[in-house]
Coordinates of C-alpha atoms and ligand atoms in Angstrom, one line a residue:
Chain A
X1 CA 70.1 99.5 15.2
X2 CA 71.4 97.6 18.2
X3 CA 69.3 97.4 21.3
X4 CA 71.6 99.7 23.3
X5 CA 71.4 102.3 20.5
X6 CA 67.6 102.1 20.7
X7 CA 67.7 102.5 24.4
X8 CA 70.1 105.4 24.2
X9 CA 67.9 107.2 21.5
X10 CA 64.9 106.7 23.7
X11 CA 66.7 108.2 26.7
X12 CA 67.9 111.1 24.8
X13 CA 64.4 111.8 23.4
X14 CA 63.1 111.7 26.9
X15 CA 65.7 114.1 28.2
X16 CA 64.8 116.5 25.5
X17 CA 61.1 116.3 26.3
X18 CA 61.8 116.9 29.9
X19 CA 64.0 119.9 29.2
X20 CA 61.3 121.5 27.0
X21 CA 58.6 120.6 29.4
X22 CA 60.6 122.2 32.3
X23 CA 61.3 125.3 30.4
X24 CA 57.7 125.7 29.1
X25 CA 56.1 125.0 32.5
X26 CA 58.9 126.8 34.4
X27 CA 59.4 124.0 36.8
X28 CA 62.7 122.5 38.1
X29 CA 63.3 119.0 36.8
X30 CA 67.1 119.2 36.9
X31 CA 67.3 116.3 39.3
X32 CA 65.3 114.0 37.0
X33 CA 67.2 115.2 33.9
X34 CA 70.5 114.6 35.5
X35 CA 69.5 111.1 36.5
X36 CA 68.6 110.3 32.9
X37 CA 71.8 111.8 31.6
X38 CA 73.8 109.7 34.0
X39 CA 72.0 106.6 32.7
X40 CA 72.7 107.6 29.0
X41 CA 76.3 108.2 29.8
X42 CA 76.6 104.8 31.4
X43 CA 75.2 103.1 28.3
X44 CA 77.5 105.1 26.1
X45 CA 80.6 104.3 28.2
X46 CA 79.8 100.6 28.3
X47 CA 79.5 100.6 24.5
X48 CA 82.7 102.5 23.9
X49 CA 84.6 99.8 25.7
X50 CA 82.7 97.0 23.8
X51 CA 83.1 98.4 20.3
X52 CA 86.5 97.6 18.9
X53 CA 88.4 100.5 17.4
X54 CA 88.6 99.8 13.7
X55 CA 92.0 99.7 11.9
X56 CA 91.2 103.0 10.1
X57 CA 90.3 104.7 13.4
X58 CA 93.7 103.6 14.7
X59 CA 95.4 105.0 11.6
X60 CA 93.8 108.3 12.5
X61 CA 94.7 108.0 16.1
X62 CA 98.3 107.2 15.2
X63 CA 98.4 110.3 13.0
X64 CA 96.7 112.6 15.5
X65 CA 98.6 115.9 15.7
X66 CA 98.1 116.1 19.4
X67 CA 99.9 112.8 20.0
X68 CA 103.1 113.1 21.9
X69 CA 106.3 113.1 19.8
X70 CA 109.6 111.4 20.3
X71 CA 111.0 114.5 22.0
X72 CA 108.1 114.5 24.5
X73 CA 108.8 110.9 25.4
X74 CA 112.5 111.5 25.8
X75 CA 111.7 114.3 28.1
X76 CA 109.4 112.2 30.1
X77 CA 111.4 109.0 30.5
X78 CA 115.0 110.1 30.3
X79 CA 117.3 112.5 32.3
X80 CA 120.2 114.5 30.9
X81 CA 119.3 114.3 27.2
X82 CA 122.1 115.6 24.9
X83 CA 121.1 115.9 21.3
X84 CA 123.7 115.1 18.7
X85 CA 123.5 116.2 15.1
X86 CA 124.6 115.3 11.6
X87 CA 125.7 112.4 9.5
X88 CA 129.2 113.7 8.9
X89 CA 128.6 113.3 5.2
X90 CA 126.1 115.8 4.0
X91 CA 123.9 117.5 6.7
X92 CA 121.6 117.1 9.7
X93 CA 118.1 115.7 9.3
X94 CA 115.6 117.3 11.6
X95 CA 113.1 114.5 10.9
X96 CA 115.2 112.1 13.0
X97 CA 116.3 113.2 16.5
X98 CA 119.2 111.4 18.2
X99 CA 121.4 111.7 21.2
X100 CA 122.6 110.4 24.5
X101 CA 120.6 110.3 27.7
X102 CA 120.1 108.4 30.9
X103 CA 117.4 105.9 31.5
X104 CA 117.3 105.5 35.2
X105 CA 121.0 105.1 36.0
X106 CA 121.9 103.7 32.6
X107 CA 123.4 105.8 29.8
X108 CA 121.5 105.0 26.5
X109 CA 121.6 106.2 22.9
X110 CA 118.1 107.4 21.9
X111 CA 117.0 107.8 18.3
X112 CA 113.6 108.5 16.8
X113 CA 111.5 110.0 14.1
X114 CA 110.4 113.5 15.0
X115 CA 107.2 115.0 13.9
X116 CA 106.3 118.7 14.5
X117 CA 103.8 119.9 17.1
X118 CA 102.5 122.7 14.9
X119 CA 102.3 123.1 11.2
X120 CA 105.3 125.3 11.1
X121 CA 107.3 122.9 13.3
X122 CA 106.0 120.1 11.1
X123 CA 107.3 121.7 8.0
X124 CA 110.7 122.1 9.6
X125 CA 110.6 118.4 10.6
X126 CA 109.4 117.4 7.1
X127 CA 106.4 115.7 8.9
X128 CA 108.8 113.1 10.3
X129 CA 109.8 111.9 6.8
X130 CA 113.5 111.3 6.8
X131 CA 116.1 112.0 4.1
X132 CA 119.1 109.7 3.7
X133 CA 121.1 111.8 6.1
X134 CA 118.7 110.9 8.8
X135 CA 119.3 107.2 8.5
X136 CA 123.0 107.9 8.2
X137 CA 123.0 110.0 11.3
X138 CA 121.1 107.3 13.1
X139 CA 123.7 104.6 12.0
X140 CA 126.6 106.8 13.0
X141 CA 125.2 107.2 16.5
X142 CA 124.3 103.5 16.8
X143 CA 127.8 102.6 15.9
X144 CA 128.9 105.1 18.6
X145 CA 126.6 103.4 21.1
X146 CA 128.2 100.1 20.1
X147 CA 131.7 101.5 20.8
X148 CA 130.7 102.7 24.2
X149 CA 128.6 99.7 25.1
X150 CA 125.3 101.7 25.5
X151 CA 121.9 100.2 24.7
X152 CA 120.1 101.8 21.8
X153 CA 116.5 102.9 22.2
X154 CA 114.5 103.9 19.1
X155 CA 111.1 105.4 18.6
X156 CA 109.2 104.9 15.4
X157 CA 106.8 107.5 14.2
X158 CA 106.9 108.3 10.5
X159 CA 104.6 108.3 7.4
X160 CA 107.6 106.9 5.6
X161 CA 110.8 107.8 3.7
X162 CA 110.5 111.1 1.8
X163 CA 109.8 110.6 -1.9
X164 CA 111.8 113.5 -3.2
X165 CA 114.5 114.3 -5.7
X166 CA 117.3 114.9 -3.2
X167 CA 116.4 111.8 -1.1
X168 CA 116.8 109.7 -4.3
X169 CA 119.9 111.5 -5.5
X170 CA 121.6 110.9 -2.2
X171 CA 120.6 107.2 -2.2
X172 CA 117.9 106.6 0.4
X173 CA 117.6 103.0 -0.8
X174 CA 121.3 102.4 0.0
X175 CA 121.0 104.3 3.3
X176 CA 118.0 102.2 4.5
X177 CA 119.7 98.9 3.3
X178 CA 122.9 99.7 5.1
X179 CA 121.1 100.4 8.4
X180 CA 119.2 97.1 8.1
X181 CA 122.5 95.2 7.5
X182 CA 124.5 97.0 10.2
X183 CA 121.8 97.0 12.9
X184 CA 121.6 93.2 12.6
X185 CA 125.2 93.0 13.8
X186 CA 125.5 95.6 16.6
X187 CA 126.6 94.0 19.8
X188 CA 124.5 96.2 22.1
X189 CA 120.8 95.7 22.8
X190 CA 118.4 97.6 20.5
X191 CA 114.9 98.3 21.9
X192 CA 112.4 99.5 19.4
X193 CA 109.0 101.2 20.2
X194 CA 106.5 102.0 17.5
X195 CA 104.8 105.0 19.1
X196 CA 102.7 106.3 16.1
X197 CA 103.0 105.6 12.4
X198 CA 105.3 102.8 11.3
X199 CA 105.5 103.8 7.7
X200 CA 107.4 101.2 5.5
X201 CA 111.2 101.4 4.9
X202 CA 111.5 104.7 6.6
X203 CA 110.3 103.1 9.8
X204 CA 112.2 99.8 9.4
X205 CA 115.5 101.6 9.0
X206 CA 115.4 102.4 12.8
X207 CA 113.4 99.3 13.8
X208 CA 115.7 96.2 13.5
X209 CA 116.2 95.1 17.1
X210 CA 116.0 92.7 19.9
X211 CA 112.7 93.8 21.3
X212 CA 109.9 95.6 19.5
X213 CA 107.1 97.1 21.5
X214 CA 104.1 98.9 20.0
X215 CA 101.6 101.3 21.3
X216 CA 98.0 100.1 21.3
X217 CA 96.9 102.6 18.7
X218 CA 100.1 102.7 16.6
X219 CA 100.1 101.2 13.1
X220 CA 102.9 99.6 11.1
X221 CA 102.8 98.5 7.5
X222 CA 104.6 98.2 4.2
X223 CA 102.6 101.0 2.6
X224 CA 100.1 103.6 3.8
X225 CA 96.4 102.6 3.3
X226 CA 96.0 105.5 0.9
X227 CA 99.0 104.4 -1.2
X228 CA 97.8 100.8 -1.2
X229 CA 94.3 101.7 -2.3
X230 CA 95.5 103.9 -5.1
X231 CA 98.0 101.4 -6.4
X232 CA 95.8 98.3 -6.1
X233 CA 92.4 99.7 -6.6
X234 CA 93.2 103.0 -8.4
X235 CA 91.2 104.8 -5.7
X236 CA 92.7 106.4 -2.6
X237 CA 89.1 106.7 -1.3
X238 CA 89.3 103.0 -0.5
X239 CA 91.9 103.7 2.1
X240 CA 89.6 102.4 4.9
X241 CA 89.3 99.1 3.2
X242 CA 93.0 99.0 2.6
X243 CA 93.6 99.7 6.3
X244 CA 91.5 96.6 7.1
X245 CA 93.3 94.5 4.6
X246 CA 96.9 95.5 5.5
X247 CA 96.5 94.1 9.0
X248 CA 98.5 97.0 10.4
X249 CA 97.4 97.1 14.1
X250 CA 99.4 96.2 17.1
X251 CA 97.3 93.2 17.7
X252 CA 97.8 92.0 14.1
X253 CA 101.5 92.4 14.3
X254 CA 101.7 90.6 17.6
X255 CA 99.9 87.7 15.9
X256 CA 102.4 87.8 13.0
X257 CA 105.3 87.6 15.4
X258 CA 106.7 91.0 14.3
X259 CA 106.3 92.7 17.6
X260 CA 106.9 91.4 21.2
X261 CA 104.6 93.5 23.3
X262 CA 101.6 95.9 23.0
X263 CA 101.8 98.9 25.3
X264 CA 98.4 100.0 26.4
X265 CA 97.4 103.5 25.8
X266 CA 95.2 105.6 28.2
X267 CA 91.6 105.5 27.3
X268 CA 90.8 107.4 24.1
X269 CA 94.5 107.5 23.0
X270 CA 97.8 108.6 24.5
X271 CA 97.2 112.2 23.4
X272 CA 94.5 112.5 26.1
X273 CA 97.0 111.7 28.8
X274 CA 100.6 112.0 27.6
X275 CA 102.0 111.9 31.2
X276 CA 100.4 108.5 31.8
X277 CA 101.7 107.2 28.5
X278 CA 105.2 108.4 29.3
X279 CA 105.0 106.6 32.6
X280 CA 103.9 103.3 30.9
X281 CA 106.6 103.6 28.3
X282 CA 109.3 104.3 30.9
X283 CA 108.2 101.3 33.0
X284 CA 108.3 99.1 29.9
X285 CA 111.8 100.2 28.9
X286 CA 113.2 100.0 32.4
X287 CA 112.0 96.4 32.5
X288 CA 113.3 95.4 29.1
X289 CA 116.6 97.2 28.9
X290 CA 118.3 95.5 31.9
X291 CA 116.9 92.2 30.8
X292 CA 118.6 92.4 27.4
X293 CA 121.7 93.9 28.8
X294 CA 122.3 90.8 30.9
X295 CA 122.7 88.7 27.8
X296 CA 126.1 88.1 26.4
X297 CA 126.6 89.7 23.0
X298 CA 126.8 86.4 21.0
X299 CA 123.5 85.1 22.4
X300 CA 122.0 88.5 21.9
X301 CA 122.9 88.5 18.2
X302 CA 121.8 84.9 17.8
X303 CA 118.5 85.8 19.2
X304 CA 118.2 88.9 17.0
X305 CA 118.9 86.9 13.9
X306 CA 116.4 84.2 14.8
X307 CA 113.8 86.9 15.5
X308 CA 114.2 88.3 12.0
X309 CA 114.7 85.1 10.1
X310 CA 111.5 83.4 11.3
X311 CA 109.2 86.1 9.9
X312 CA 107.3 85.0 6.8
X313 CA 104.6 82.6 5.8
X314 CA 104.7 80.1 2.9
X315 CA 104.1 76.5 2.0
X316 CA 106.9 74.2 1.1
X317 CA 106.0 71.4 -1.3
X318 CA 108.3 68.4 -1.3
X319 CA 107.6 65.1 -3.1
X320 CA 105.7 63.7 -0.2
X321 CA 104.6 66.5 2.0
X322 CA 103.1 70.0 2.0
X323 CA 104.2 71.9 5.0
X324 CA 102.9 75.2 6.2
X325 CA 105.5 77.3 8.0
X326 CA 105.1 80.3 10.1
Chain B
X1 CA 93.1 102.8 -54.1
X2 CA 96.8 103.4 -54.4
X3 CA 96.6 105.9 -51.5
X4 CA 94.9 103.3 -49.3
X5 CA 97.6 100.7 -50.0
X6 CA 100.3 103.2 -49.3
X7 CA 98.8 104.1 -46.0
X8 CA 98.6 100.5 -44.9
X9 CA 102.2 99.9 -46.0
X10 CA 103.5 103.0 -44.2
X11 CA 101.8 102.0 -40.9
X12 CA 103.9 99.0 -40.8
X13 CA 107.0 100.5 -42.3
X14 CA 107.3 103.5 -40.1
X15 CA 106.5 101.4 -37.0
X16 CA 103.4 103.4 -36.2
X17 CA 101.6 100.4 -34.9
X18 CA 99.5 101.3 -31.9
X19 CA 98.5 98.0 -30.4
X20 CA 101.4 95.6 -30.7
X21 CA 100.2 92.1 -30.2
X22 CA 101.7 90.7 -27.0
X23 CA 104.0 87.7 -27.1
X24 CA 104.5 88.2 -30.8
X25 CA 106.1 91.6 -31.0
X26 CA 107.4 94.3 -28.7
X27 CA 107.8 98.0 -29.3
X28 CA 111.0 99.5 -28.2
X29 CA 110.1 102.3 -25.7
X30 CA 113.1 104.3 -26.7
X31 CA 113.2 104.3 -30.5
X32 CA 109.7 102.8 -31.1
X33 CA 111.0 100.1 -33.4
X34 CA 108.8 97.1 -33.4
X35 CA 110.7 93.9 -32.8
X36 CA 109.4 90.4 -33.4
X37 CA 109.6 88.7 -30.0
X38 CA 111.5 85.7 -31.3
X39 CA 114.2 87.8 -32.8
X40 CA 114.4 90.0 -29.7
X41 CA 114.9 87.0 -27.5
X42 CA 117.8 85.9 -29.6
X43 CA 119.4 89.3 -29.1
X44 CA 119.2 88.9 -25.3
X45 CA 116.2 91.3 -25.5
X46 CA 118.3 94.3 -26.4
X47 CA 117.2 96.6 -29.1
X48 CA 119.7 96.5 -31.9
X49 CA 118.7 99.9 -33.2
X50 CA 119.2 102.0 -30.0
X51 CA 120.6 99.6 -27.3
X52 CA 117.6 99.7 -25.1
X53 CA 117.6 96.8 -22.6
X54 CA 114.1 95.2 -22.3
X55 CA 113.6 93.4 -19.0
X56 CA 114.6 89.8 -19.2
X57 CA 112.5 86.9 -17.9
X58 CA 114.3 84.9 -15.2
X59 CA 114.8 81.8 -17.3
X60 CA 116.4 83.7 -20.1
X61 CA 118.7 85.4 -17.7
X62 CA 119.7 82.0 -16.3
X63 CA 120.4 80.7 -19.7
X64 CA 122.5 83.7 -20.6
X65 CA 124.6 83.7 -17.4
X66 CA 125.0 80.2 -16.2
X67 CA 127.1 77.5 -18.0
X68 CA 124.8 75.1 -19.7
X69 CA 123.8 72.1 -17.7
X70 CA 125.3 73.3 -14.4
X71 CA 122.4 74.9 -12.7
X72 CA 120.8 73.1 -9.7
X73 CA 117.8 75.0 -8.4
X74 CA 117.2 75.3 -4.6
X75 CA 113.9 75.7 -2.7
X76 CA 111.8 75.5 -5.9
X77 CA 108.9 74.2 -3.8
X78 CA 108.6 77.3 -1.7
X79 CA 105.2 78.7 -2.5
X80 CA 103.4 81.8 -1.5
X81 CA 100.1 81.6 0.4
X82 CA 97.8 84.4 1.3
X83 CA 98.7 85.0 4.9
X84 CA 96.5 88.0 5.5
X85 CA 93.5 86.9 3.5
X86 CA 94.1 90.0 1.3
X87 CA 91.4 90.7 -1.3
X88 CA 92.1 89.1 -4.7
X89 CA 95.6 88.0 -3.8
X90 CA 95.1 84.2 -3.9
X91 CA 93.5 84.4 -7.3
X92 CA 96.2 86.7 -8.6
X93 CA 98.9 84.3 -7.5
X94 CA 97.1 81.4 -9.2
X95 CA 96.9 83.4 -12.5
X96 CA 100.5 84.6 -12.4
X97 CA 101.8 81.1 -11.7
X98 CA 100.0 79.8 -14.7
X99 CA 100.9 82.6 -17.0
X100 CA 104.6 82.8 -16.1
X101 CA 105.3 79.1 -15.6
X102 CA 107.1 80.1 -12.4
X103 CA 106.4 79.4 -8.8
X104 CA 107.5 82.7 -7.5
X105 CA 109.3 86.0 -8.4
X106 CA 112.8 84.6 -7.8
X107 CA 114.7 81.5 -8.9
X108 CA 117.6 80.5 -6.7
X109 CA 120.3 77.8 -6.9
X110 CA 123.9 77.0 -7.6
X111 CA 125.6 76.9 -11.0
X112 CA 128.8 77.7 -12.8
X113 CA 129.8 80.9 -14.5
X114 CA 132.7 80.2 -16.8
X115 CA 133.5 77.2 -14.7
X116 CA 133.3 79.0 -11.3
X117 CA 130.7 77.7 -8.8
X118 CA 128.4 80.5 -7.5
X119 CA 125.2 80.9 -5.5
X120 CA 122.5 82.6 -7.7
X121 CA 119.4 84.5 -7.2
X122 CA 117.5 85.6 -10.3
X123 CA 114.4 87.7 -9.9
X124 CA 111.6 87.4 -12.3
X125 CA 110.0 90.7 -13.4
X126 CA 107.3 88.7 -15.2
X127 CA 106.0 87.4 -11.8
X128 CA 103.9 90.1 -10.2
X129 CA 106.5 92.7 -11.2
X130 CA 109.1 90.9 -9.2
X131 CA 107.5 92.1 -6.0
X132 CA 109.0 90.8 -2.7
X133 CA 106.8 88.8 -0.3
X134 CA 107.7 86.1 2.2
X135 CA 108.8 83.6 -0.4
X136 CA 111.1 85.9 -2.3
X137 CA 112.7 87.0 1.0
X138 CA 113.0 83.5 2.3
X139 CA 114.5 82.1 -0.9
X140 CA 117.0 84.9 -1.1
X141 CA 117.9 84.5 2.5
X142 CA 118.4 80.7 2.1
X143 CA 120.6 81.1 -0.9
X144 CA 122.7 83.6 0.9
X145 CA 123.1 81.2 3.8
X146 CA 123.8 78.2 1.6
X147 CA 126.4 80.1 -0.3
X148 CA 128.0 81.1 3.0
X149 CA 128.0 77.5 4.1
X150 CA 129.4 76.3 0.8
X151 CA 131.9 79.1 0.7
X152 CA 130.9 80.2 -2.8
X153 CA 130.5 83.7 -4.1
X154 CA 127.0 85.0 -4.6
X155 CA 125.3 86.9 -7.5
X156 CA 121.8 88.3 -7.3
X157 CA 120.0 89.7 -10.3
X158 CA 117.4 92.2 -9.0
X159 CA 114.3 93.2 -10.9
X160 CA 111.4 94.3 -8.7
X161 CA 108.6 96.8 -8.5
X162 CA 109.1 96.7 -4.7
X163 CA 107.0 95.3 -1.9
X164 CA 104.3 92.7 -2.2
X165 CA 101.7 94.9 -0.7
X166 CA 99.3 91.9 -0.3
X167 CA 101.7 90.5 2.3
X168 CA 102.0 93.8 4.2
X169 CA 104.2 93.6 7.2
X170 CA 105.6 90.2 6.1
X171 CA 106.8 91.8 2.9
X172 CA 108.5 94.7 4.8
X173 CA 110.3 92.3 7.1
X174 CA 112.0 90.5 4.3
X175 CA 114.1 93.6 3.8
X176 CA 115.5 93.1 7.3
X177 CA 115.8 89.4 6.8
X178 CA 117.8 89.4 3.6
X179 CA 120.0 92.3 4.8
X180 CA 120.8 90.5 8.0
X181 CA 121.8 87.4 6.1
X182 CA 124.1 89.5 4.0
X183 CA 125.7 90.9 7.1
X184 CA 126.9 87.4 8.1
X185 CA 127.8 86.6 4.5
X186 CA 130.0 89.6 4.4
X187 CA 131.4 88.9 7.8
X188 CA 132.5 85.5 6.4
X189 CA 134.6 87.3 3.8
X190 CA 132.7 86.2 0.8
X191 CA 132.0 88.0 -2.4
X192 CA 128.5 89.3 -3.3
X193 CA 127.9 90.9 -6.6
X194 CA 124.5 92.6 -7.0
X195 CA 123.3 93.1 -10.6
X196 CA 120.5 95.7 -10.8
X197 CA 118.3 95.4 -13.8
X198 CA 115.2 97.2 -15.0
X199 CA 113.4 98.0 -12.8
X200 CA 114.8 97.7 -9.3
X201 CA 112.8 99.8 -6.9
X202 CA 111.2 99.9 -3.4
X203 CA 112.1 97.3 -0.8
X204 CA 114.5 95.4 -3.0
X205 CA 116.6 98.5 -3.6
X206 CA 116.5 99.3 0.1
X207 CA 117.8 95.9 1.0
X208 CA 119.9 93.3 -0.9
X209 CA 120.2 95.1 -4.2
X210 CA 122.2 98.0 -2.8
X211 CA 124.4 95.8 -0.6
X212 CA 126.8 94.3 -3.1
X213 CA 130.5 94.4 -2.6
X214 CA 130.2 95.3 -6.2
X215 CA 127.0 96.8 -7.6
X216 CA 126.5 96.5 -11.4
X217 CA 123.6 97.9 -13.4
X218 CA 122.4 97.3 -16.9
X219 CA 122.2 100.5 -19.1
X220 CA 119.1 102.6 -18.7
X221 CA 117.6 100.6 -15.8
X222 CA 115.3 102.4 -13.5
X223 CA 116.7 102.1 -10.0
X224 CA 115.4 103.9 -6.9
X225 CA 113.5 103.6 -3.7
X226 CA 110.4 105.7 -4.2
X227 CA 108.7 105.2 -7.6
X228 CA 108.9 108.1 -10.1
X229 CA 105.2 108.6 -10.1
X230 CA 105.0 109.0 -6.3
X231 CA 107.9 111.5 -6.4
X232 CA 106.3 113.5 -9.2
X233 CA 103.0 113.6 -7.2
X234 CA 104.9 114.7 -4.1
X235 CA 107.0 117.5 -5.6
X236 CA 104.4 118.5 -8.1
X237 CA 106.9 119.0 -11.0
X238 CA 108.3 117.0 -13.9
X239 CA 111.3 114.8 -13.1
X240 CA 114.6 115.7 -14.7
X241 CA 115.7 113.7 -17.7
X242 CA 117.5 110.5 -16.8
X243 CA 116.4 110.7 -13.1
X244 CA 116.7 107.3 -11.3
X245 CA 118.3 105.7 -14.4
X246 CA 121.5 103.5 -14.0
X247 CA 123.6 106.4 -15.4
X248 CA 122.2 108.7 -12.7
X249 CA 123.1 106.3 -10.0
X250 CA 126.6 105.8 -11.4
X251 CA 127.1 109.6 -11.4
X252 CA 125.9 109.9 -7.8
X253 CA 128.1 107.1 -6.6
X254 CA 125.7 104.2 -5.8
X255 CA 126.8 101.7 -8.4
X256 CA 130.2 100.6 -9.4
X257 CA 129.7 99.9 -13.1
X258 CA 127.2 99.9 -15.9
X259 CA 127.6 96.8 -18.1
X260 CA 125.8 96.0 -21.3
X261 CA 123.9 92.7 -21.2
X262 CA 126.0 91.1 -23.9
X263 CA 129.1 91.7 -21.9
X264 CA 127.6 90.8 -18.5
X265 CA 128.7 87.2 -18.3
X266 CA 132.3 87.9 -19.3
X267 CA 132.5 90.7 -16.8
X268 CA 131.0 88.7 -13.9
X269 CA 133.4 85.8 -14.7
X270 CA 136.3 88.3 -14.6
X271 CA 135.3 89.6 -11.3
X272 CA 134.8 86.1 -9.9
X273 CA 138.3 85.2 -11.1
X274 CA 139.8 88.3 -9.5
X275 CA 138.4 87.1 -6.2
X276 CA 139.6 83.5 -6.5
X277 CA 142.1 82.2 -4.0
X278 CA 141.8 85.1 -1.6
X279 CA 141.5 84.2 2.0
X280 CA 139.9 86.4 4.6
X281 CA 142.6 88.3 6.5
X282 CA 142.3 88.5 10.2
Ligands
ZN401 ZN1 115.2 100.8 -29.6

């Protein structure tokens, strides 16, 4: 037990004693008790800030049902949102929301994974797990944004692509691949924000861009901790360990050069103060969008390619040297 | 006594062998015939009883497709490290390198196919199930870029269990990297033929394997994004017969052709020839 924990335990014991004593003796000790409670609170508060939130705790925060969804953020940061539906090929995918809106004065195309806010809503939204039509709708509207020279803003919050029969039948692999290829060549700025869960290919299909921001408690990885644990260690119960190993936090990804900025969340997570989170996100985007928009399309593309191409770690052995690249 | 001898004989004869010794013999998963490994390799690892295509080690693929003596390997010194300090990964890499005799899960280079110079990527299913980490993504990206610079066509043979989980986000980002390189390759008006072999799944399917100007698959290959086991767990029912096989993808419009292994080189050469001399219009 750390010394602060001992101190806290001691204080709490004392508080209890005083409460019992006061009740039994029928005397008023509320002032004294309150003072001790304040002291205990202070110790706790200090410790909360000191103890780092573990990767597994962040996974849970990122999945918290109370967390604002893409539609909430669009409502908070944009004006005049007009939702647009359908991939023009098969159907509309409610797990991805898309449309046109105004960010400040600037018309933008907004696209993001959409989770439900209740169980019923979540079922309708397939828990934010897209089908191929979702990626194809997204690409259709990104190409539209390209035509009308509108910046594209995407929000990432999905457990991953949906592993179902229809999704495979309709080629989700092809749909994701096509988005990755086409997004790398669109001539308008693409600004990505990972707001919750960045689950594998289903996340990446909306996340190739010029600037990737990530919420402080969001996570982003190639596989879920549960999936990783069950494949590698045949035990989904080892998810917590997998969450550590996968290096999926915003801080890890900043170090890896995969994201450009961490957007701080209100204390305890953005679900505790959605309005404040919306404000921070809005400020972030209003700073980044004009900055990228000033770039001419060819340098924008050059920069996007470089950003993608540099990601990876290896050694290169030649006859005379061993070079570590990152 | 006679009965005993008969039983022993019949175990071999009716191919009821339970534990087939590895590296000596392989049991056909379709017709259960037991093949001597040496014979099987001579038949391009295709079962001569039922036509089942066993997965083909990268070096055998190379030998089958590329004209003898024309292959020049590129980036052979690119080697994976353990960037995230992932449990057991470094040891695993060491073991697999030793066992497979390969440095990574893909071989890249230039060579000739019936006299035509092409850029080549050949994935190695024998190296950590052909999973894609930084090195696979980087080598594929480099051969795409080199083929673009040299103005040659490109053929990539995919065989992959998907992402290299041990490299987490780096692995995921290779999908974007290879696909982005292919965008520029395509923009330059050059031909890319993707050959999907058993199995091609996960991040490789959802990037370069599905992006060919022409997508070809070997018969019976498992091709998909999500693995069949995960899908079965999710939907809680048995998967339909033939689900995620090459024939299923052909039927649903995601590959152009299914080509038997013994015909593959001829067909690739024909397609290469049909693209010769064409200049990009516009
Ligand atoms: Zn057979």
